mmCIF file of C-alpha atoms in Angstrom:
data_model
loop_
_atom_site.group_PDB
_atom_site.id
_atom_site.type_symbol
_atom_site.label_atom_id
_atom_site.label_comp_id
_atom_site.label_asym_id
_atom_site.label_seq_id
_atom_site.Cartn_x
_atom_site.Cartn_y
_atom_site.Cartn_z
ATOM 1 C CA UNK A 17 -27.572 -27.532 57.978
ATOM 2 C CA UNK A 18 -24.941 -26.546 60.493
ATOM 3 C CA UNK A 19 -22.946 -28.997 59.271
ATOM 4 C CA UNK A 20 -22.861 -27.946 55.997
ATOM 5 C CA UNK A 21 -22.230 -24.131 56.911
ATOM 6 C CA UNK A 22 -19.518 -25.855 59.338
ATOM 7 C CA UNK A 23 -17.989 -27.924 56.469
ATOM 8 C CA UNK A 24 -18.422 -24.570 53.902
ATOM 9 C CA UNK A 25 -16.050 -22.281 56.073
ATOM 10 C CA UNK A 26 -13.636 -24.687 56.674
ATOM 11 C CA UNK A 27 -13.485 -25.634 52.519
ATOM 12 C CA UNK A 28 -13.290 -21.563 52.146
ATOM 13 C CA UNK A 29 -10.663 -21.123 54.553
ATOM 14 C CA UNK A 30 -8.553 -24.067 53.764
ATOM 15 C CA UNK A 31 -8.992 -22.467 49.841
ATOM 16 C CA UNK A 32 -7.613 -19.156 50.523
ATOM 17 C CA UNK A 33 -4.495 -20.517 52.921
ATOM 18 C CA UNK A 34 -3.483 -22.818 49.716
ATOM 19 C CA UNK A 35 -4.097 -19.738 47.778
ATOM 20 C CA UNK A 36 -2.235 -17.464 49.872
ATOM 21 C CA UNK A 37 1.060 -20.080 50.491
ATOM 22 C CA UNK A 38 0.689 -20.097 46.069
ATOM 23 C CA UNK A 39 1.133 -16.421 45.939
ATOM 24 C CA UNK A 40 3.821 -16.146 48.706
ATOM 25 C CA UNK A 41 5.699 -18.883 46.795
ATOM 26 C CA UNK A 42 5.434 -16.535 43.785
ATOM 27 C CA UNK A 43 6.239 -13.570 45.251
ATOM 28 C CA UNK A 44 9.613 -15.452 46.200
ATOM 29 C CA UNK A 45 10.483 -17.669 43.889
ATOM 30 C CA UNK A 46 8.830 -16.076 40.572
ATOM 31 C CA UNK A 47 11.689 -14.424 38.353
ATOM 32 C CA UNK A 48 10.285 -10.972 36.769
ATOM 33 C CA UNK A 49 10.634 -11.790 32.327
ATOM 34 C CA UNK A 50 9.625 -9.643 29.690
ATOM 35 C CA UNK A 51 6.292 -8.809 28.891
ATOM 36 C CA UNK A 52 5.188 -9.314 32.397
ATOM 37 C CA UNK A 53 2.805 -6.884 32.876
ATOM 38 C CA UNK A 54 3.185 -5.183 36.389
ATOM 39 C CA UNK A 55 1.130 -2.820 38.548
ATOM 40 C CA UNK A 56 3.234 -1.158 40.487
ATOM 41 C CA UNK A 57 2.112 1.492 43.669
ATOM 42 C CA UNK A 58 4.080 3.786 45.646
ATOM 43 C CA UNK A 59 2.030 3.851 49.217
ATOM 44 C CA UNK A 60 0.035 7.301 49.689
ATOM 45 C CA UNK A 61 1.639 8.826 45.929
ATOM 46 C CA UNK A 62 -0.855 7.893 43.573
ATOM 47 C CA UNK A 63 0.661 10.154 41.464
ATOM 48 C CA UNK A 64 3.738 7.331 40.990
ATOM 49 C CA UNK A 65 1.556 4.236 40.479
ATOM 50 C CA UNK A 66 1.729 2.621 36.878
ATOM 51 C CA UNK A 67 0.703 -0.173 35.200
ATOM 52 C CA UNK A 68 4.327 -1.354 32.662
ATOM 53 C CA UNK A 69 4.585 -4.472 30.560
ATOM 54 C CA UNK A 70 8.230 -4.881 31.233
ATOM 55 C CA UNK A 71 10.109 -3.992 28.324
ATOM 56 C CA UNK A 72 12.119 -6.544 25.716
ATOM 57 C CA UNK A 73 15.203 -5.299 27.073
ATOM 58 C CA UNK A 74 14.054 -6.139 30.252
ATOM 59 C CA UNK A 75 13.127 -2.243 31.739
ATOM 60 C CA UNK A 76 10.359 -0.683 33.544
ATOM 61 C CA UNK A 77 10.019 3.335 32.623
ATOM 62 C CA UNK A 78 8.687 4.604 36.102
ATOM 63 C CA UNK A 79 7.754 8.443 37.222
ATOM 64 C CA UNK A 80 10.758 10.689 38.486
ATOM 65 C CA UNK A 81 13.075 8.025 38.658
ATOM 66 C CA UNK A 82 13.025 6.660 35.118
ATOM 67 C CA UNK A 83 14.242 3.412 33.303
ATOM 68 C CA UNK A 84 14.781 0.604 35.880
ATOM 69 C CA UNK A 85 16.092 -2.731 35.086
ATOM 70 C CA UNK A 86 13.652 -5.978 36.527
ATOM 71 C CA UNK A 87 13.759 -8.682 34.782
ATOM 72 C CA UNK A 88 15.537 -11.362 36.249
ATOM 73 C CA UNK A 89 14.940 -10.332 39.731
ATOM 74 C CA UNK A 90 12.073 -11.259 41.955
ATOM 75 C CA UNK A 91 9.100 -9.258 42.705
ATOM 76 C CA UNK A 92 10.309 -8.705 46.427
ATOM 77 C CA UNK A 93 13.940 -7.574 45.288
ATOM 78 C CA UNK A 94 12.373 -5.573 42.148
ATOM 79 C CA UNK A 95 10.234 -3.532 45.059
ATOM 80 C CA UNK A 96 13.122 -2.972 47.088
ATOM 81 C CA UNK A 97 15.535 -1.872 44.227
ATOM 82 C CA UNK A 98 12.383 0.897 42.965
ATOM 83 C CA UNK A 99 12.007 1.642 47.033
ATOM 84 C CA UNK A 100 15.885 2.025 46.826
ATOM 85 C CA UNK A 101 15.430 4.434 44.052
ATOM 86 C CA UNK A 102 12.591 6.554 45.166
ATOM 87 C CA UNK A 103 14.000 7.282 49.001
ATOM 88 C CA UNK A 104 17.468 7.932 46.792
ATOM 89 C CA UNK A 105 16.221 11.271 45.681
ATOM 90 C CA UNK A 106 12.436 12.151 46.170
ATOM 91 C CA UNK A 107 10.879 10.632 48.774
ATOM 92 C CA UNK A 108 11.500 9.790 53.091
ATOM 93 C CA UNK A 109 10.132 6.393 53.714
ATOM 94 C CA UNK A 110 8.972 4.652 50.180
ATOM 95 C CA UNK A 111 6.190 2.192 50.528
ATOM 96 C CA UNK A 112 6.258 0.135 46.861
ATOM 97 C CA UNK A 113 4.098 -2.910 45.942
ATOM 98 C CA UNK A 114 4.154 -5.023 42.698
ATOM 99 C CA UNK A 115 1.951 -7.325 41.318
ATOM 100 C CA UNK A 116 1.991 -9.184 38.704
ATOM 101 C CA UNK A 117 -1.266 -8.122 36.386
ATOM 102 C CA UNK A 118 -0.465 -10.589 33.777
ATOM 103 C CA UNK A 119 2.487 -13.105 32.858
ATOM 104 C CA UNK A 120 4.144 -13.213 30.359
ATOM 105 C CA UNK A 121 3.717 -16.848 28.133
ATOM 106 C CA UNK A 122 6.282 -19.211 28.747
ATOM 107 C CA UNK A 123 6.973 -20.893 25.645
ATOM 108 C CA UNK A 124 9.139 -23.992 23.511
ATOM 109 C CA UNK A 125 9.534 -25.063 19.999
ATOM 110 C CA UNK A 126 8.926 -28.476 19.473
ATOM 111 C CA UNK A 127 10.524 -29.668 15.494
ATOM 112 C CA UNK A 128 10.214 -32.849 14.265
ATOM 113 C CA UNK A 129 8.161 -35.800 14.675
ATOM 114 C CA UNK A 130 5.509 -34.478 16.774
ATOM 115 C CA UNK A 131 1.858 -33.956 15.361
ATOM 116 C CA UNK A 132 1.812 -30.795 15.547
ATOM 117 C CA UNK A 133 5.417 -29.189 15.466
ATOM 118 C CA UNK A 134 5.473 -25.694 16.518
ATOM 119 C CA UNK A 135 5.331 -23.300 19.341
ATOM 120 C CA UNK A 136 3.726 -24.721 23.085
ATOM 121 C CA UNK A 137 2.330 -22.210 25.577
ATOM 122 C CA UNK A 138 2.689 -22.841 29.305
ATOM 123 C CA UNK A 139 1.010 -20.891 31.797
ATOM 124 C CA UNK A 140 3.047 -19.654 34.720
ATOM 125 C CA UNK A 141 1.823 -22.121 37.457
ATOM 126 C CA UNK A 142 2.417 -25.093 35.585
ATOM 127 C CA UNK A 143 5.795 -26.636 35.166
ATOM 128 C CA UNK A 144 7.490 -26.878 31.878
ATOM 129 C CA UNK A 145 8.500 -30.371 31.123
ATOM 130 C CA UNK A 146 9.949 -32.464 27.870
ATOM 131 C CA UNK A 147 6.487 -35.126 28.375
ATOM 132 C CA UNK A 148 4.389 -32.368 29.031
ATOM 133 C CA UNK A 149 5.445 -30.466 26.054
ATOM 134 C CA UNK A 150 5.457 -33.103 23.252
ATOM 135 C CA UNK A 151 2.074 -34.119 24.701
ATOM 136 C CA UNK A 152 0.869 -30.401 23.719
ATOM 137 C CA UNK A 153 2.491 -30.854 20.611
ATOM 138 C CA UNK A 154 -0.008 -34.143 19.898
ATOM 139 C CA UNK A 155 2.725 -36.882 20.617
ATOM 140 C CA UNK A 156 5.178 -38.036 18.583
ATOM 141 C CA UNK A 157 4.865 -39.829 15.297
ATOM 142 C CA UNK A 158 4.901 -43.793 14.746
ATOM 143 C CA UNK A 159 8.516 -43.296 13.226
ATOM 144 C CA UNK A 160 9.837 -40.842 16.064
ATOM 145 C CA UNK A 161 13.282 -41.560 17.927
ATOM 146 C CA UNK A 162 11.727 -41.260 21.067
ATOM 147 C CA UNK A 163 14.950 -42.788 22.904
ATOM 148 C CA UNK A 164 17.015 -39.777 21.827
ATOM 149 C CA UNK A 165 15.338 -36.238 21.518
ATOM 150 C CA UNK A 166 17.416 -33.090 21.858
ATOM 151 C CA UNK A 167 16.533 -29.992 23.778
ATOM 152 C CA UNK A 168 18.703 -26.836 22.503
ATOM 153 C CA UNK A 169 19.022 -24.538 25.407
ATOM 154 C CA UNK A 170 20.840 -20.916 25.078
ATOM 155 C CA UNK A 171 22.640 -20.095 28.116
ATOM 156 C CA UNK A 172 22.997 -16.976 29.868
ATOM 157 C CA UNK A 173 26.566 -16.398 28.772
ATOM 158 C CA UNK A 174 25.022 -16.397 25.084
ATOM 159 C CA UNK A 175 26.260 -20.588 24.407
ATOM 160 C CA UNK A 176 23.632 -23.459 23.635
ATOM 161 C CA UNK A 177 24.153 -26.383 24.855
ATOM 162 C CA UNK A 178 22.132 -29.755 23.849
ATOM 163 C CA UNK A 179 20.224 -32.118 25.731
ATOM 164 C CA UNK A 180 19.916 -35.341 24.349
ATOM 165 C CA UNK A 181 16.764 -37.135 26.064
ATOM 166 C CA UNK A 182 15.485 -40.615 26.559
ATOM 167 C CA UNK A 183 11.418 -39.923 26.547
ATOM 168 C CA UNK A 184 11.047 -43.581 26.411
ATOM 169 C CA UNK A 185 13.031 -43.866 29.981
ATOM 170 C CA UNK A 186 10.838 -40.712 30.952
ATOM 171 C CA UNK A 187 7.337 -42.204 30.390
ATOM 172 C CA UNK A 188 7.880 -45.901 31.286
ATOM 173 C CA UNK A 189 10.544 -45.973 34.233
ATOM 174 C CA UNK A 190 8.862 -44.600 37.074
ATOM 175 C CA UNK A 191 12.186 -44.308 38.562
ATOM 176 C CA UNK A 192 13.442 -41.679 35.678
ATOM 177 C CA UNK A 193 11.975 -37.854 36.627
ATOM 178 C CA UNK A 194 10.897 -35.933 33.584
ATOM 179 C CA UNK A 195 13.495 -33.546 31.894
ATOM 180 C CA UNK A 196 12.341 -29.734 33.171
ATOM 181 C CA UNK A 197 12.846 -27.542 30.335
ATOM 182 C CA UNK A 198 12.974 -23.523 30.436
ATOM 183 C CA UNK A 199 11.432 -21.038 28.678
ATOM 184 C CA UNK A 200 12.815 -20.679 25.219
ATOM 185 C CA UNK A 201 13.955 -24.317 24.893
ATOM 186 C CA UNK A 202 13.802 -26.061 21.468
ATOM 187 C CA UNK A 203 13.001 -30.124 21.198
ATOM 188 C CA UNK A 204 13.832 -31.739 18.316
ATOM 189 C CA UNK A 205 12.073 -35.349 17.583
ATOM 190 C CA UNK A 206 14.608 -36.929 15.299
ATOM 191 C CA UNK A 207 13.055 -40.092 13.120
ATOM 192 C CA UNK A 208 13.987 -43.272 13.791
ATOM 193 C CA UNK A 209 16.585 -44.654 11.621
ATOM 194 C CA UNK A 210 14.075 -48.326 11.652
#
């Protein structure tokens, strides 16, 4: 029985380090989007917390100091720019933490010859890949191009630029790594031309 308490702690405690590396990797490497829904609290000025879905545009609308810009940042330099903000004007030594209450969905468009053409949902932990996403669409059909798809990407400067992907290479080279995609992305399964 000892040994099973024995072997129960060290499960639980090896469970919440994994857990707490995930959310330290989040808190750095996680890029605020919109409709992320945040809780943010100002240390000892309960008065300041809030709860915000980010805003389309890409704002948080926060007590006394107002419209704040977020998206695009990560949570640790989105609680430094609000801690900027707040010891700016109205307070000495701001204390601000964010977390993220819920993320927003990641999503593609798959066209084409898929199964089931339309949008795919990804949640936040799991990478967003070409495979991965036609898989969610139901595969491809029998008459699918599968050695040329093309992901449409818009770029931050307002451009798209297209992809053209060899799924074929993807799923049956083990040498070829799968195509990440980003949220947003379009695939288009052409048909074979037989």
């Amino acid at each position: 029985m000892a040994k099973l308490i024995s072997l129960f702690t060290t499960l639980t405690v090896l469970m919440l380090s994994v857990a707490n590396v995930y959310a330290a990797k989040v808190k750095t490497s996680y890029k605020l989007t919109p409709l992320d829904v945040l809780n943010i609290k100002v240390f000892q000025e309960p008065d300041l917390d809030t709860v915000y879905k980010i805003s389309a545009d890409g704002n948080v609308v926060l007590p006394l100091i107002g419209r704040v810009s977020v998206a695009g940042l990560s949570i640790s330099d989105a609680q430094n720019k609000i801690k900027e903000l707040y010891e700016k004007d109205y307070l000495v030594h701001a204390s601000v933490s964010i977390f993220v209450a819920e993320y927003a969905p990641r999503r593609v468009y798959v066209t084409g010859q898929v199964l089931r053409p339309g949008e795919v949902l990804f949640p936040v932990e799991e990478e967003l890949t070409l495979s991965r996403a036609i898989a969610n669409a139901g595969g491809v059909t029998r008459i699918a191009k599968k050695s040329a798809i093309n992901v449409k990407r818009k770029l931050a400067n307002g451009t798209t630029r297209v992809f053209e992907i060899d799924l074929d290479a993807i799923l049956n080279d083990k040498n070829v790594t799968d195509f990440s995609l980003q949220d947003g992305d379009t695939i288009d399964v052409k048909e074979s031309a037989f």
